[in-house]
Tab-separated table of C-alpha atoms in Angstrom:
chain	number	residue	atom	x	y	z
A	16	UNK	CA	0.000	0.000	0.000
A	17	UNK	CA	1.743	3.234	-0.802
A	18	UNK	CA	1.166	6.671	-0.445
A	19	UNK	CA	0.629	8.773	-3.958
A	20	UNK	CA	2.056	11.774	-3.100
A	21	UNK	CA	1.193	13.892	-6.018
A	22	UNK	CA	-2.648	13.529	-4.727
A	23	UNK	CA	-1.679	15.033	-1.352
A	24	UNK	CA	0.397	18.465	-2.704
A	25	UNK	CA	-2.501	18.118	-4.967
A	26	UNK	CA	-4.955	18.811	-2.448
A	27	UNK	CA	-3.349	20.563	-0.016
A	28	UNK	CA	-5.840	23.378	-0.315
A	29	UNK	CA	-8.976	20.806	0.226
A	30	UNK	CA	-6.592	19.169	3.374
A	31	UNK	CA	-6.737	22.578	5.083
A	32	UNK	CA	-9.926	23.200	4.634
A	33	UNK	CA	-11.235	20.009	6.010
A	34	UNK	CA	-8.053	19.872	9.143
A	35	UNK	CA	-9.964	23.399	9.955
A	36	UNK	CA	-13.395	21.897	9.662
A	37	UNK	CA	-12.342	18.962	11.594
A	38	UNK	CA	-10.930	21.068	14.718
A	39	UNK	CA	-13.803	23.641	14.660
A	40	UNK	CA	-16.099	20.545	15.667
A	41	UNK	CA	-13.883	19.259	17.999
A	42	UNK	CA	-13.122	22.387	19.821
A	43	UNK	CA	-17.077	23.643	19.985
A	44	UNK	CA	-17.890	20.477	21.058
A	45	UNK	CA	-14.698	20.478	24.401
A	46	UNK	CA	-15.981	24.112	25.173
A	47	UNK	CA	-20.026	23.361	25.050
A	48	UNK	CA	-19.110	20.555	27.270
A	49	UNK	CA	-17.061	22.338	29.747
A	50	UNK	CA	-19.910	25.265	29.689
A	51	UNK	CA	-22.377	22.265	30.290
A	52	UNK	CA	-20.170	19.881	32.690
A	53	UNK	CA	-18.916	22.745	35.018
A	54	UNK	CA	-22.551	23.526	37.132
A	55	UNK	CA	-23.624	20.005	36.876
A	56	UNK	CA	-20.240	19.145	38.356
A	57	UNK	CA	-20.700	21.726	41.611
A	58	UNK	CA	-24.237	20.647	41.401
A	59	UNK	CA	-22.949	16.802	41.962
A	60	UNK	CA	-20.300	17.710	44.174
A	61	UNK	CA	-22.649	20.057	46.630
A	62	UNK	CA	-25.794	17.387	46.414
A	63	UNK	CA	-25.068	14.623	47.527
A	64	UNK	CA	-28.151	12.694	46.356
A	65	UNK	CA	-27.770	14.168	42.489
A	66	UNK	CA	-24.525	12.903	42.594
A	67	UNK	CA	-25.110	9.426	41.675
A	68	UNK	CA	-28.089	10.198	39.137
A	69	UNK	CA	-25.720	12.696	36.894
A	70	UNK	CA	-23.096	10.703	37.148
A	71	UNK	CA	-24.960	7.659	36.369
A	72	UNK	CA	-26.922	9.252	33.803
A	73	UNK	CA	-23.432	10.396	31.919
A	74	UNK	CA	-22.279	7.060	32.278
A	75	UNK	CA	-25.602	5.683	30.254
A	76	UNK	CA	-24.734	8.508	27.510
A	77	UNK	CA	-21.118	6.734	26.953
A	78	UNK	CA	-22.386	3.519	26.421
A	79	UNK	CA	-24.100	4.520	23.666
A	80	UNK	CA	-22.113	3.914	20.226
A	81	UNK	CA	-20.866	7.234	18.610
A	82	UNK	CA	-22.374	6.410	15.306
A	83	UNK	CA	-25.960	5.936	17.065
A	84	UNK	CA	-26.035	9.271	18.745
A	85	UNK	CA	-25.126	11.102	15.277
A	86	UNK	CA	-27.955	8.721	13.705
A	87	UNK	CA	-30.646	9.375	17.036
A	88	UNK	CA	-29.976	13.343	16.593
A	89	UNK	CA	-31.038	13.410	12.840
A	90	UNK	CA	-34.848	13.529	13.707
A	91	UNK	CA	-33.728	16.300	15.795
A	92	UNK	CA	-31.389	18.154	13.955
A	93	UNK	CA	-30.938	16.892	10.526
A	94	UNK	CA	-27.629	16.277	8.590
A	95	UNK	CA	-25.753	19.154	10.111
A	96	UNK	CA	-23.196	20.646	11.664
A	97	UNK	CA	-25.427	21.311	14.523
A	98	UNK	CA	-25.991	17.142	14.924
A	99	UNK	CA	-21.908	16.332	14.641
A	100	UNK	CA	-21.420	19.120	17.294
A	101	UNK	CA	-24.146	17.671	19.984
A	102	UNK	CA	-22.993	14.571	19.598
A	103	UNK	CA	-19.676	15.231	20.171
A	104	UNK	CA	-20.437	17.515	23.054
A	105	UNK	CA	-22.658	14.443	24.367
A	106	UNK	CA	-19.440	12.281	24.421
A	107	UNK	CA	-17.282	15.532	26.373
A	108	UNK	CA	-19.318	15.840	28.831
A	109	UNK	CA	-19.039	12.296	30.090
A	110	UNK	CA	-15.324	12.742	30.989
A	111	UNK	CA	-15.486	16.132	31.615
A	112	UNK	CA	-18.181	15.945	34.596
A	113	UNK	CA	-16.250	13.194	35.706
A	114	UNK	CA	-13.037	14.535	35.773
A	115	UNK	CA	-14.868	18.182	37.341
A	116	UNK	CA	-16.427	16.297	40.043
A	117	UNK	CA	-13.333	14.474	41.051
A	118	UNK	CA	-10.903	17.450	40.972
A	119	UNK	CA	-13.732	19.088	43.244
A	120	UNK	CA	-13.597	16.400	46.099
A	121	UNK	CA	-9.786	16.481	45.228
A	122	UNK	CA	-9.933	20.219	47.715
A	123	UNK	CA	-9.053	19.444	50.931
A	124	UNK	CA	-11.277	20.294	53.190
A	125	UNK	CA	-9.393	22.535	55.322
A	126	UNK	CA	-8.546	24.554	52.828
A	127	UNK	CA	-11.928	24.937	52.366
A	128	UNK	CA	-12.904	25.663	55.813
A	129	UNK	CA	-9.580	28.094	56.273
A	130	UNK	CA	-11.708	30.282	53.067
A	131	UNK	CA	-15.281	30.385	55.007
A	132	UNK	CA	-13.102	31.424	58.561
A	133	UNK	CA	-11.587	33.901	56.116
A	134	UNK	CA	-15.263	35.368	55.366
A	135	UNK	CA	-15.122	34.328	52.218
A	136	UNK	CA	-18.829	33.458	50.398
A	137	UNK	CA	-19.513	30.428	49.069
A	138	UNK	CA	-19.542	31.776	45.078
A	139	UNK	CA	-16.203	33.245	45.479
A	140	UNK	CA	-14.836	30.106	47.469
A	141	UNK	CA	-15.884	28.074	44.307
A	142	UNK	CA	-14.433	30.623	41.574
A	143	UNK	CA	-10.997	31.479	43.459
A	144	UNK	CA	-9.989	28.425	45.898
A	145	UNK	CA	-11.721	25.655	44.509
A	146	UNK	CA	-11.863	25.647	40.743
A	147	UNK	CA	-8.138	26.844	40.235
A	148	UNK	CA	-6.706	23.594	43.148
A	149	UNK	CA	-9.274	21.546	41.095
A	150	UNK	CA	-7.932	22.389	37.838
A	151	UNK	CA	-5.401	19.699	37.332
A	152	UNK	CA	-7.695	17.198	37.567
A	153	UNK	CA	-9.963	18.976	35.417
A	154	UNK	CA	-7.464	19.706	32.774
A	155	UNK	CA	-6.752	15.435	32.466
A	156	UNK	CA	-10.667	15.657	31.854
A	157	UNK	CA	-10.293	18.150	29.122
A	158	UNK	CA	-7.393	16.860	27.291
A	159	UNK	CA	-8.918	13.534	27.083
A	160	UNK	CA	-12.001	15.117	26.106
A	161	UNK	CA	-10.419	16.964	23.178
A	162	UNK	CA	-8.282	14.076	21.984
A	163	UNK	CA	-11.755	11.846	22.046
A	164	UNK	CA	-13.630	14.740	20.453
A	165	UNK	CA	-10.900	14.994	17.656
A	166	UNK	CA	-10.821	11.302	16.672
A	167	UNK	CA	-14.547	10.868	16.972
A	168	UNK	CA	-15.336	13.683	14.306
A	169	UNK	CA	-14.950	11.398	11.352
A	170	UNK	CA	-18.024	8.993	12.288
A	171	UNK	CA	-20.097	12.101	11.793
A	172	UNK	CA	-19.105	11.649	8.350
A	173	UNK	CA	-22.009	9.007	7.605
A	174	UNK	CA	-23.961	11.979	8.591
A	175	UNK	CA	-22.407	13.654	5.799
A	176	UNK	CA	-19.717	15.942	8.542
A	177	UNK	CA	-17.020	14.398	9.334
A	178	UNK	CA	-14.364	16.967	8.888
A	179	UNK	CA	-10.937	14.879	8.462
A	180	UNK	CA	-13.675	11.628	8.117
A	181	UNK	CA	-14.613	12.840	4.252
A	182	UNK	CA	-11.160	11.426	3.389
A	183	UNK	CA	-12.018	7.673	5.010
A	184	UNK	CA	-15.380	7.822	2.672
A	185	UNK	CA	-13.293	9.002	-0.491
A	186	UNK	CA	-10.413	6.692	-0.246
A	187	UNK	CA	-13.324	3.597	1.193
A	188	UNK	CA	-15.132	4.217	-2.335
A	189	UNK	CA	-12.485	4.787	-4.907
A	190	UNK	CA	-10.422	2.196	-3.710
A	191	UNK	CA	-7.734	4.752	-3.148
A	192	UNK	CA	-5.552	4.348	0.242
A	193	UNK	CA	-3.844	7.730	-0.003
A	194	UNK	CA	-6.602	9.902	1.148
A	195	UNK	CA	-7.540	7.207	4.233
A	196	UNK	CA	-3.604	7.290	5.302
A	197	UNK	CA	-3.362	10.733	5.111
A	198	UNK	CA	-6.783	11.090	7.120
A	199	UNK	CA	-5.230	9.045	9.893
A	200	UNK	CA	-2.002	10.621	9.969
A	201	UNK	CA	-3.889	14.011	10.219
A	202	UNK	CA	-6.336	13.243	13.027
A	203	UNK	CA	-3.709	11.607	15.008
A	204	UNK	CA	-1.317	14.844	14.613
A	205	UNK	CA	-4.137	17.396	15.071
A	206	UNK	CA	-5.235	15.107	18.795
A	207	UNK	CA	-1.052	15.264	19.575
A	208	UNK	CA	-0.699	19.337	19.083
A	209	UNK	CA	-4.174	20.021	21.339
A	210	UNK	CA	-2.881	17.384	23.312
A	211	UNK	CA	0.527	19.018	24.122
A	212	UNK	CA	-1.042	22.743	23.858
A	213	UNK	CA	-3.645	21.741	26.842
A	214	UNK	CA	0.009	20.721	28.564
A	215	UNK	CA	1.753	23.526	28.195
A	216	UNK	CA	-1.765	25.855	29.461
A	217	UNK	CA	-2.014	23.510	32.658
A	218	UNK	CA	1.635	24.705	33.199
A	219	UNK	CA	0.774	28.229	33.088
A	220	UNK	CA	-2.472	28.105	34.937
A	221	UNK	CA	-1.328	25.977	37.843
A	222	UNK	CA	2.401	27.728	38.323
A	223	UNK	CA	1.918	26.022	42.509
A	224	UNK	CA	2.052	22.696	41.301
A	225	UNK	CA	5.688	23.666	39.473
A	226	UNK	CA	7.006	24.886	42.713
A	227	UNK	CA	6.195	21.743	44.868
A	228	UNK	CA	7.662	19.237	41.900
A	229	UNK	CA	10.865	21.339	42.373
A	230	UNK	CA	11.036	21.259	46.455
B	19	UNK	CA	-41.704	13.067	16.028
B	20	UNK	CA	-44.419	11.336	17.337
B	21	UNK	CA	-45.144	8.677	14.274
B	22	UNK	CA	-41.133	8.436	13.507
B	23	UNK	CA	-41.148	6.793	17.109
B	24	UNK	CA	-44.323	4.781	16.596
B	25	UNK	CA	-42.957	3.537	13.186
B	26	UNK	CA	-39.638	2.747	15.024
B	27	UNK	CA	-41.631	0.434	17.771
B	28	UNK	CA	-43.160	-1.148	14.656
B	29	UNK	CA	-39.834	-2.155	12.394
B	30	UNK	CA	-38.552	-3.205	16.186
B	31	UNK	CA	-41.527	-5.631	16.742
B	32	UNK	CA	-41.943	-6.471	13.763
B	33	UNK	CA	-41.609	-10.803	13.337
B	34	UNK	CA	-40.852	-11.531	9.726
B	35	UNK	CA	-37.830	-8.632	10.512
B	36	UNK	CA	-36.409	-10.496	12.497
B	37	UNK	CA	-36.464	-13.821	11.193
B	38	UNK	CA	-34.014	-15.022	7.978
B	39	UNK	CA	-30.587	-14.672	6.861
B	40	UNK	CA	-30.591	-10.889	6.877
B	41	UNK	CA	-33.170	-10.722	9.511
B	42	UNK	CA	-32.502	-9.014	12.891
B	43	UNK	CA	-31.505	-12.105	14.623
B	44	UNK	CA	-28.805	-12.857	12.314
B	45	UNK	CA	-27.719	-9.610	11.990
B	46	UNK	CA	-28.009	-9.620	16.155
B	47	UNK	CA	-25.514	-12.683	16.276
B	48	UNK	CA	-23.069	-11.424	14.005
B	49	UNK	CA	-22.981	-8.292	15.858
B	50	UNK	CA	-22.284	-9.995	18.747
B	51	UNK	CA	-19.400	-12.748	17.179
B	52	UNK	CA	-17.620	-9.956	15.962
B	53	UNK	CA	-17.995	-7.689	19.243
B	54	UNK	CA	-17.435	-10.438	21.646
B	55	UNK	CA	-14.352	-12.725	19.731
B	56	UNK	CA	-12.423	-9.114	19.021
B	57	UNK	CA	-12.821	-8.505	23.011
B	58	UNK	CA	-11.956	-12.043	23.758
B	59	UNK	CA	-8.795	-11.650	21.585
B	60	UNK	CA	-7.723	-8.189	22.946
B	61	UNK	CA	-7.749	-9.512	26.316
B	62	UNK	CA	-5.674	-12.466	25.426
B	63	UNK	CA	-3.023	-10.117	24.059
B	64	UNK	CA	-3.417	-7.148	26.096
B	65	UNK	CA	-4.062	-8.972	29.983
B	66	UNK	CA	-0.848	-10.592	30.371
B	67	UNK	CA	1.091	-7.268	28.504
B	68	UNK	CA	-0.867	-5.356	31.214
B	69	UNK	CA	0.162	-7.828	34.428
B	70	UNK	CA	3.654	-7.651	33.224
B	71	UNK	CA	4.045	-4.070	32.779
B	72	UNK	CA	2.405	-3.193	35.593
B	73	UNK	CA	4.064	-6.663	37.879
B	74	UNK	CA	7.893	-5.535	36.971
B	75	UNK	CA	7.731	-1.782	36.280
B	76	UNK	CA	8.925	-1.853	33.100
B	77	UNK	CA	7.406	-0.365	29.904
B	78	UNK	CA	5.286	2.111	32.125
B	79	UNK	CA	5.807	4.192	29.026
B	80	UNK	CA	4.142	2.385	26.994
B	81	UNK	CA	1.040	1.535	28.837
B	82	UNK	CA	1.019	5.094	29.587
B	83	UNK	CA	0.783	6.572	26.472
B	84	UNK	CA	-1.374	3.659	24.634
B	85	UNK	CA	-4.186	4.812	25.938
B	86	UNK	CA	-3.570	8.357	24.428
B	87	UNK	CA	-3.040	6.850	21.100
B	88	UNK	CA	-5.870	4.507	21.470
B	89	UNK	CA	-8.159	7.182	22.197
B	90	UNK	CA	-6.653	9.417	18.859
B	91	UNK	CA	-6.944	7.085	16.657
B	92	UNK	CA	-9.529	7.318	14.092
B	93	UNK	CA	-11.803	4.112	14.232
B	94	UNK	CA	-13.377	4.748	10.464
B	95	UNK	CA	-10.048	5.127	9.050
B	96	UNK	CA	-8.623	2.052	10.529
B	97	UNK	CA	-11.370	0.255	9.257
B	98	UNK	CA	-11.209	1.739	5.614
B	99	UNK	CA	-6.908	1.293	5.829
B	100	UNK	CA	-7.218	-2.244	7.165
B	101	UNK	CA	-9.817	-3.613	4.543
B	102	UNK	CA	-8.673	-1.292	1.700
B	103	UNK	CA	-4.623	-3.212	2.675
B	104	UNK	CA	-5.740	-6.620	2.854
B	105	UNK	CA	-9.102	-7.201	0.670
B	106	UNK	CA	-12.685	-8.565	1.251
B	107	UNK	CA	-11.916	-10.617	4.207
B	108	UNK	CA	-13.560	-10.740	7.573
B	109	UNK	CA	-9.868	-10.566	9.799
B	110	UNK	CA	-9.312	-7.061	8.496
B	111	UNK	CA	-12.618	-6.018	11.129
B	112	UNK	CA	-11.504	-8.127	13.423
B	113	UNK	CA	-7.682	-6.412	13.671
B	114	UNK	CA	-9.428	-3.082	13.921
B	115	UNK	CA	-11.441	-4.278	16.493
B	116	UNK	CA	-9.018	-5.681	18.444
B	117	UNK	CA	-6.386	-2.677	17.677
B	118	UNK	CA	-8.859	-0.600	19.551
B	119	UNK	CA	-9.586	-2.463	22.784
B	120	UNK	CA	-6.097	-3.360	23.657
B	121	UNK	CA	-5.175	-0.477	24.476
B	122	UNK	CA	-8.234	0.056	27.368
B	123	UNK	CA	-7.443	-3.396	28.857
B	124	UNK	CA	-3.840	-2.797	28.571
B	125	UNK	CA	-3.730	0.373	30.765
B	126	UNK	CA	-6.138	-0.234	32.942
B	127	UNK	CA	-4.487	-3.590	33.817
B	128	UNK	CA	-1.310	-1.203	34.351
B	129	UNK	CA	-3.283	1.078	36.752
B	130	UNK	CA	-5.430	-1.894	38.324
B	131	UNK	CA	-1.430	-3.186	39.201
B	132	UNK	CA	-0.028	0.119	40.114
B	133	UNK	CA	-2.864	0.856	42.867
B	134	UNK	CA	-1.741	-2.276	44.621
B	135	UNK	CA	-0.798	-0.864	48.044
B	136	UNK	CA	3.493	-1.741	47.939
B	137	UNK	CA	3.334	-2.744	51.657
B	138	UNK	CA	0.770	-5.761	50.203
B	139	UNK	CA	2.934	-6.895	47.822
B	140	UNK	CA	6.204	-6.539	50.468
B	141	UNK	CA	4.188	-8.602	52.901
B	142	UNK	CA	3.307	-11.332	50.356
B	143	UNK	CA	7.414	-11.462	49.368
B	144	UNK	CA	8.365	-11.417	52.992
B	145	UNK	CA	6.474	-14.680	53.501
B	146	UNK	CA	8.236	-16.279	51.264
B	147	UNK	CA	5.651	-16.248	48.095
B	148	UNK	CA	7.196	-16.417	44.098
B	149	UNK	CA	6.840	-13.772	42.255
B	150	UNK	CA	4.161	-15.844	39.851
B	151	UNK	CA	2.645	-16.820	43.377
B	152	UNK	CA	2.603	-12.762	44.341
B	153	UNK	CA	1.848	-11.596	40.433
B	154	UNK	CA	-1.544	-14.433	40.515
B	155	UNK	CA	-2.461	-14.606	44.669
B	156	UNK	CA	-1.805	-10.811	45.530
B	157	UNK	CA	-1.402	-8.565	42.553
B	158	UNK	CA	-4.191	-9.990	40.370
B	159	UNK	CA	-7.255	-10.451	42.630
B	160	UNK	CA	-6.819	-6.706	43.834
B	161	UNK	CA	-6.134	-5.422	40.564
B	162	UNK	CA	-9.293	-6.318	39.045
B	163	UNK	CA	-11.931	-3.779	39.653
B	164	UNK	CA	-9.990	-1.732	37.404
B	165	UNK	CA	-9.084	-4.371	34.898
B	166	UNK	CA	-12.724	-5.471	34.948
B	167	UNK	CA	-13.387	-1.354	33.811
B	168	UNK	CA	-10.817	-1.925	31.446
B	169	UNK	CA	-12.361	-4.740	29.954
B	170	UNK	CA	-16.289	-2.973	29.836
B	171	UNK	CA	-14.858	-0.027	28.585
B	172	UNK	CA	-13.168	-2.150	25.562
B	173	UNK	CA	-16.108	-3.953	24.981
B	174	UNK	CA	-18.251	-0.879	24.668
B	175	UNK	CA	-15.553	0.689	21.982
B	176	UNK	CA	-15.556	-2.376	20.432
B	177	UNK	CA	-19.798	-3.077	19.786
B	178	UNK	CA	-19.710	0.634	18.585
B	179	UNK	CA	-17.206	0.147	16.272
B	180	UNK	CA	-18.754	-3.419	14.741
B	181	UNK	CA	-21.164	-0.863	13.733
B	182	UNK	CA	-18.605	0.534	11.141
B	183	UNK	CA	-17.379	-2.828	10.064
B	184	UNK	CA	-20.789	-3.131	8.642
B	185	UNK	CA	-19.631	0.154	6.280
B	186	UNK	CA	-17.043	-1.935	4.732
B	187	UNK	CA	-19.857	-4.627	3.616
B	188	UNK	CA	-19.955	-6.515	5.964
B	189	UNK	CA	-23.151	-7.933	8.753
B	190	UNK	CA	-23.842	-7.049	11.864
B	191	UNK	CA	-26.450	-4.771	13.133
B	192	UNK	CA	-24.699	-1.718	11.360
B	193	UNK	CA	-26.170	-3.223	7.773
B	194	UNK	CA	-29.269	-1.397	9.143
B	195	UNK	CA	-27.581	2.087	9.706
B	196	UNK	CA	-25.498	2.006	6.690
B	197	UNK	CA	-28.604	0.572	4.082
B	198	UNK	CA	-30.963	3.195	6.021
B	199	UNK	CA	-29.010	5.693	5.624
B	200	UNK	CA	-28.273	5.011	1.820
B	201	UNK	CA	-31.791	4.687	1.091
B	202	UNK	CA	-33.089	7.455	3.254
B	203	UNK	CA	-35.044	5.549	5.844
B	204	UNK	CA	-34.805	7.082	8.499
B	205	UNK	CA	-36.985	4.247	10.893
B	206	UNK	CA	-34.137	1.555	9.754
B	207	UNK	CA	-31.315	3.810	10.548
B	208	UNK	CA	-32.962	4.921	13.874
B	209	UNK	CA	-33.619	0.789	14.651
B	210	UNK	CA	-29.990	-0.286	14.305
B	211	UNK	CA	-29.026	2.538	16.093
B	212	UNK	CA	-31.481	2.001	19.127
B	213	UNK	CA	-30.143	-2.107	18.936
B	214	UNK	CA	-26.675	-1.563	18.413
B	215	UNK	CA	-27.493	0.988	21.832
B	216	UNK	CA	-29.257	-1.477	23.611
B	217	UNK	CA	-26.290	-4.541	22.850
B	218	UNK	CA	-23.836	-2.164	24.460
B	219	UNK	CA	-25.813	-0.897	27.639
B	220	UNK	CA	-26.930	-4.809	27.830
B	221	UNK	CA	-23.428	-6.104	27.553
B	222	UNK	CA	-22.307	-3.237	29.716
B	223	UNK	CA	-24.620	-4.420	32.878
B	224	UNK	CA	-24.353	-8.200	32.341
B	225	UNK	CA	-20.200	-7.389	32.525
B	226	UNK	CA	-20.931	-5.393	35.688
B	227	UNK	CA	-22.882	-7.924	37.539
B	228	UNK	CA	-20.363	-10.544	36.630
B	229	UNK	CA	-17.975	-8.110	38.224
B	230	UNK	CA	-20.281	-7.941	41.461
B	231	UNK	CA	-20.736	-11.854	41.688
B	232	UNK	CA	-16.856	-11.845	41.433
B	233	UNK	CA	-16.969	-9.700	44.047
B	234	UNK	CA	-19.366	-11.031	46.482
B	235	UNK	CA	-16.949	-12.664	48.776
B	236	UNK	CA	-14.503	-10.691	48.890
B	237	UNK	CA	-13.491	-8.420	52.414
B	238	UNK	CA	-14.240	-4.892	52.107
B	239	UNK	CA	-11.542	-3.018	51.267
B	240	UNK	CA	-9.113	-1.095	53.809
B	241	UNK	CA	-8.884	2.114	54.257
């Protein structure tokens, strides 16, 4: 099986334009979920009893095959960007409320407590003690998140948007590998550069956790 | 809305669709053989890879960062790059399949091993036990809540993605999708979308309650 290179300089133009397409789901769908996961996580982390029912509910979601969600939102939504984006952002918020809920009940409680002694109201507690300790674990959330988010885009292409996933239907139907390979080589690169990006912002936003590595 | 879902329940309950060669029971086992042998083979290859790594310490790369690549990789493409390398064959699914739940079982396995508290596993080598007697006795039976998740999660990726295989031409309950959605019928899509649904969440809880019975007699865990 070898690659035809002339096809990819070729189409560089068309490779771009899909790569872009391909992210733009990907991303919508990691920051819908985070806007989504983020009060349902403090909601399951400050209720006990909802705890169990959101997670267990997001749970149900994941067990649900990719390709079926896309196909159950096309009453709903039609072949459209709008279906490839909820579905993705269906799949997010599984690991992302998850991961939120976790990194919550990661705080230690004294900390906690030290920030009410302190006079400090619940709200800003949440927004300036607890979010930023919880945000490691919350960051492992998102960046598997975005890596799932950027592989799964190409099912949606039996919905007819599959960003990077148009190349697997090409190459499937003419017989043609060098359009699949390159598809493959370009998802897996694009889920490696968010991956390391979402690296290199956890290092800037959590600058503590540097300092006690180094002690 | 309302007579999409009542022609769904219809197609669903529907005898003569189930019955024959391309009827929903056949199409039901086949999505099942595929889904279930692919797992089966996975954890044949990835189990003991797992129990190694995570038994000796080495290759804690690997197991590491397989489960990054697992997760990146594109299932479609594998499936079109696999059958478009090797021909109309059924082991080209099958590789796919397995390619994509080894690397669940294999770290999990890794993290089920690493959790094991390292005062256990001194205490079982300070009375004297083997290391095959430690890795099987000590190691294993605390290790496997998480290589039980390891194992549901892999199955769960895997009955999805027999849903594909069905793109390349072959069975399975994806046949439904992939004919619905050439033909624009909407109520056979939505059908083998609601089964292929219902074979995961199914497989899901009958894995978990295995897990439980596993459990049952086992001491509750120290804090």
């Amino acid at each position: 099986m070898s690659v035809d290179w002339s096809w990819i300089s070729d189409h560089t133009d068309d490779l771009t334009t899909l790569t872009l397409s391909h992210l733009q789901a990907a991303l919508t769908a990691v920051l819908l979920g985070l806007l989504i996961s983020l009060p349902l996580a403090v909601v399951a982390h400050r209720v006990r009893p909802l705890r169990g029912l959101l997670l267990g509910l997001s749970n149900i979601l994941f067990t649900i095959p990719s390709i079926a969600v896309f196909v159950l939102l096309l009453p709903v939504s039609g072949l459209t960007r709008t279906t490839t984006v909820i579905g993705l952002t269906i799949y997010t918020l599984v690991v992302l409320l998850r991961n939120t809920v976790e990194g919550l009940d990661s705080v230690p409680a004294k900390t906690k407590e030290a920030a009410k002694a302190m006079g400090t109201r619940p709200l800003r507690t949440l927004l300036t003690v607890e979010l930023p300790l919880a945000l490691p674990v919350i960051m492992a959330g998102v960046r598997i998140a975005t890596v799932m988010a950027i592989s799964l885009v190409s099912v949606a292409t039996y919905i007819g948007d599959g960003g990077l996933g148009q190349l697997f239907t090409d190459g499937f139907q003419r017989n043609f590998p060098t359009p699949v390979i390159v598809g493959v080589v370009l998802t897996l690169l694009l889920a490696l550069v968010a991956d390391a990006l979402l690296v290199t912002l956890q290092y800037v936003l959590t600058p503590w956790t540097r300092r006690k590595r180094s002690a | 809305m309302y007579e999409l879902f009542k022609d769904l329940g219809a197609w669903l309950v529907n005898g003569e669709q189930w019955a024959g060669s391309d009827g929903i029971g056949t199409r039901l086992a086949e999505h099942l053989q595929y889904s279930l042998l692919a797992t089966l083979i996975a954890a044949a290859i990835a189990l003991p890879v797992g129990l190694l790594i995570g038994h000796t310490g080495r290759g804690a790369f690997l197991a590491i960062n397989l489960s990054s690549f697992g997760r990146a990789l594109p299932t479609v493409g594998l499936v079109v790059l696999v059958f478009l390398a090797s021909g109309l064959s059924m082991w080209p699914v099958y590789i796919a399949l397995v390619a994509l739940a080894v690397p669940s079982i294999v770290t999990n396995t890794y993290a089920g091993m690493t959790a094991v508290d390292p005062e256990v596993r001194d205490a079982a080598r300070g009375q004297g036990m083997r290391w095959h007697q430690v890795l099987f006795q000590v190691e294993l039976p605390l290790a496997l809540p998480l290589i039980m998740t390891g194992l549901r999660l892999a199955l769960i990726q895997v009955v999805a993605t027999a849903t594909i295989a069905a793109y390349v031409s072959f069975g399975g309950l994806g046949r439904y999708v992939f004919d619905g959605l050439a033909q624009r019928d909407l109520v056979q899509v939505l059908g083998g979308a609601v089964l292929v649904a219902l074979v995961a969440v199914v497989l899901d809880l009958a894995l978990s309650g295995l897990q439980r019975a596993l459990f049952r007699h086992r001491p509750a865990k120290s804090a």
